[in-house]
PDB file of C-alpha atoms in Angstrom:
ATOM      1  CA  ASN A   1      95.827  95.853 171.788  1.00  0.00           C
ATOM      2  CA  GLY A   2      96.153  92.709 169.720  1.00  0.00           C
ATOM      3  CA  PHE A   3      96.714  91.653 166.174  1.00  0.00           C
ATOM      4  CA  ASP A   4      94.875  90.561 163.074  1.00  0.00           C
ATOM      5  CA  LEU A   5      96.244  87.749 160.946  1.00  0.00           C
ATOM      6  CA  CYS A   6      96.061  88.430 157.221  1.00  0.00           C
ATOM      7  CA  VAL A   7      96.391  84.920 155.781  1.00  0.00           C
ATOM      8  CA  GLY A   8      99.102  84.744 153.137  1.00  0.00           C
ATOM      9  CA  LYS A   9     100.072  88.366 153.727  1.00  0.00           C
ATOM     10  CA  GLY A  10     101.223  88.988 157.315  1.00  0.00           C
ATOM     11  CA  ILE A  11      99.853  90.604 160.451  1.00  0.00           C
ATOM     12  CA  PHE A  12      98.487  93.955 161.529  1.00  0.00           C
ATOM     13  CA  ALA A  13      99.333  94.632 165.192  1.00  0.00           C
ATOM     14  CA  LYS A  14      97.976  97.306 167.537  1.00  0.00           C
ATOM     15  CA  GLY A  15      99.617  98.133 170.847  1.00  0.00           C
ATOM     16  CA  GLU A  16     100.713 100.883 173.206  1.00  0.00           C
ATOM     17  CA  CYS A  17     103.466 101.913 170.759  1.00  0.00           C
ATOM     18  CA  GLY A  18     101.066 102.259 167.822  1.00  0.00           C
ATOM     19  CA  SER A  19      99.832 100.198 164.912  1.00  0.00           C
ATOM     20  CA  PHE A  20     102.139  98.154 162.704  1.00  0.00           C
ATOM     21  CA  ALA A  21     101.808  96.119 159.529  1.00  0.00           C
ATOM     22  CA  ILE A  22     104.358  93.316 159.130  1.00  0.00           C
ATOM     23  CA  GLY A  23     104.162  91.258 155.967  1.00  0.00           C
ATOM     24  CA  ASN A  24     104.579  90.972 152.227  1.00  0.00           C
ATOM     25  CA  GLY A  25     103.962  93.437 149.428  1.00  0.00           C
ATOM     26  CA  ALA A  26     100.297  92.459 149.172  1.00  0.00           C
ATOM     27  CA  LEU A  27      99.712  93.514 152.792  1.00  0.00           C
ATOM     28  CA  MET A  28     101.538  96.798 152.241  1.00  0.00           C
ATOM     29  CA  GLU A  29      99.388  97.482 149.190  1.00  0.00           C
ATOM     30  CA  GLU A  30      96.242  96.635 151.142  1.00  0.00           C
ATOM     31  CA  CYS A  31      97.333  99.114 153.842  1.00  0.00           C
ATOM     32  CA  ASP A  32      98.208 101.802 151.233  1.00  0.00           C
ATOM     33  CA  ILE A  33     101.884 101.754 152.247  1.00  0.00           C
ATOM     34  CA  GLU A  34     104.425 102.643 149.552  1.00  0.00           C
ATOM     35  CA  THR A  35     107.401 100.263 149.296  1.00  0.00           C
ATOM     36  CA  ASP A  36     109.202 102.104 146.479  1.00  0.00           C
ATOM     37  CA  GLU A  37     112.132 103.093 148.707  1.00  0.00           C
ATOM     38  CA  ALA A  38     112.893  99.381 149.245  1.00  0.00           C
ATOM     39  CA  GLN A  39     112.538  98.462 145.551  1.00  0.00           C
ATOM     40  CA  GLU A  40     116.251  97.805 144.914  1.00  0.00           C
ATOM     41  CA  PHE A  41     116.572  95.717 148.092  1.00  0.00           C
ATOM     42  CA  THR A  42     113.441  93.760 147.126  1.00  0.00           C
ATOM     43  CA  GLN A  43     114.685  93.032 143.610  1.00  0.00           C
ATOM     44  CA  VAL A  44     118.077  91.773 144.834  1.00  0.00           C
ATOM     45  CA  ALA A  45     116.495  89.613 147.553  1.00  0.00           C
ATOM     46  CA  GLU A  46     113.949  88.082 145.200  1.00  0.00           C
ATOM     47  CA  ARG A  47     116.630  87.317 142.582  1.00  0.00           C
ATOM     48  CA  ARG A  48     118.428  85.368 145.320  1.00  0.00           C
ATOM     49  CA  GLY A  49     115.260  83.387 146.046  1.00  0.00           C
ATOM     50  CA  ALA A  50     114.364  85.179 149.279  1.00  0.00           C
ATOM     51  CA  SER A  51     111.014  86.505 150.438  1.00  0.00           C
ATOM     52  CA  VAL A  52     110.860  90.125 151.557  1.00  0.00           C
ATOM     53  CA  ILE A  53     109.018  91.080 154.737  1.00  0.00           C
ATOM     54  CA  TYR A  54     108.130  94.747 155.199  1.00  0.00           C
ATOM     55  CA  VAL A  55     107.571  96.548 158.503  1.00  0.00           C
ATOM     56  CA  ALA A  56     105.467  99.707 158.561  1.00  0.00           C
ATOM     57  CA  ASN A  57     103.438 101.905 160.854  1.00  0.00           C
ATOM     58  CA  LEU A  58     100.701 104.385 160.016  1.00  0.00           C
ATOM     59  CA  ASP A  59     103.347 106.918 158.895  1.00  0.00           C
ATOM     60  CA  GLY A  60     104.793 104.578 156.277  1.00  0.00           C
ATOM     61  CA  LEU A  61     107.507 102.023 155.644  1.00  0.00           C
ATOM     62  CA  LEU A  62     109.976 101.532 158.509  1.00  0.00           C
ATOM     63  CA  GLY A  63     112.132  98.806 156.992  1.00  0.00           C
ATOM     64  CA  ALA A  64     112.377  95.494 155.230  1.00  0.00           C
ATOM     65  CA  PHE A  65     114.226  92.226 155.638  1.00  0.00           C
ATOM     66  CA  ALA A  66     114.604  89.083 153.588  1.00  0.00           C
ATOM     67  CA  VAL A  67     114.202  85.446 154.614  1.00  0.00           C
ATOM     68  CA  ALA A  68     115.174  82.334 152.677  1.00  0.00           C
ATOM     69  CA  ASP A  69     115.538  78.618 153.209  1.00  0.00           C
ATOM     70  CA  THR A  70     118.650  76.701 152.279  1.00  0.00           C
ATOM     71  CA  ALA A  71     117.948  73.681 150.082  1.00  0.00           C
ATOM     72  CA  ARG A  72     118.783  70.400 151.778  1.00  0.00           C
ATOM     73  CA  GLU A  73     121.112  67.902 150.110  1.00  0.00           C
ATOM     74  CA  GLU A  74     118.354  65.379 149.517  1.00  0.00           C
ATOM     75  CA  SER A  75     115.957  67.923 147.933  1.00  0.00           C
ATOM     76  CA  ALA A  76     116.972  67.142 144.331  1.00  0.00           C
ATOM     77  CA  THR A  77     116.427  63.407 144.863  1.00  0.00           C
ATOM     78  CA  VAL A  78     113.042  63.956 146.505  1.00  0.00           C
ATOM     79  CA  ILE A  79     111.870  66.247 143.682  1.00  0.00           C
ATOM     80  CA  GLN A  80     113.031  63.733 141.077  1.00  0.00           C
ATOM     81  CA  THR A  81     111.209  60.901 142.876  1.00  0.00           C
ATOM     82  CA  LEU A  82     108.010  62.947 143.069  1.00  0.00           C
ATOM     83  CA  GLY A  83     108.306  63.646 139.339  1.00  0.00           C
ATOM     84  CA  HIS A  84     108.562  59.923 138.596  1.00  0.00           C
ATOM     85  CA  MET A  85     105.393  59.476 140.660  1.00  0.00           C
ATOM     86  CA  HIS A  86     103.691  62.192 138.530  1.00  0.00           C
ATOM     87  CA  ILE A  87     103.263  64.413 141.569  1.00  0.00           C
ATOM     88  CA  LYS A  88     103.701  68.137 140.926  1.00  0.00           C
TER      89      LYS A  88
END
């Protein structure tokens, strides 16, 4: 039982209920898990600026969900200020 952190990709967890990979497309690829059945969902989510998180077990893809942040009101001003400071 436990989990392995895959930096920048997600986690691989092992427990009494089995083994699960939870993370981005790179983790799914690394685990040889096909995400084709979630392709349309992924494309729509990414067009909306969201990140897609996949959930899979050793049998394959179980599901996917999208997460996104809402831009704060002051974000545009902060980005403009950073630009004036030549910070990218």
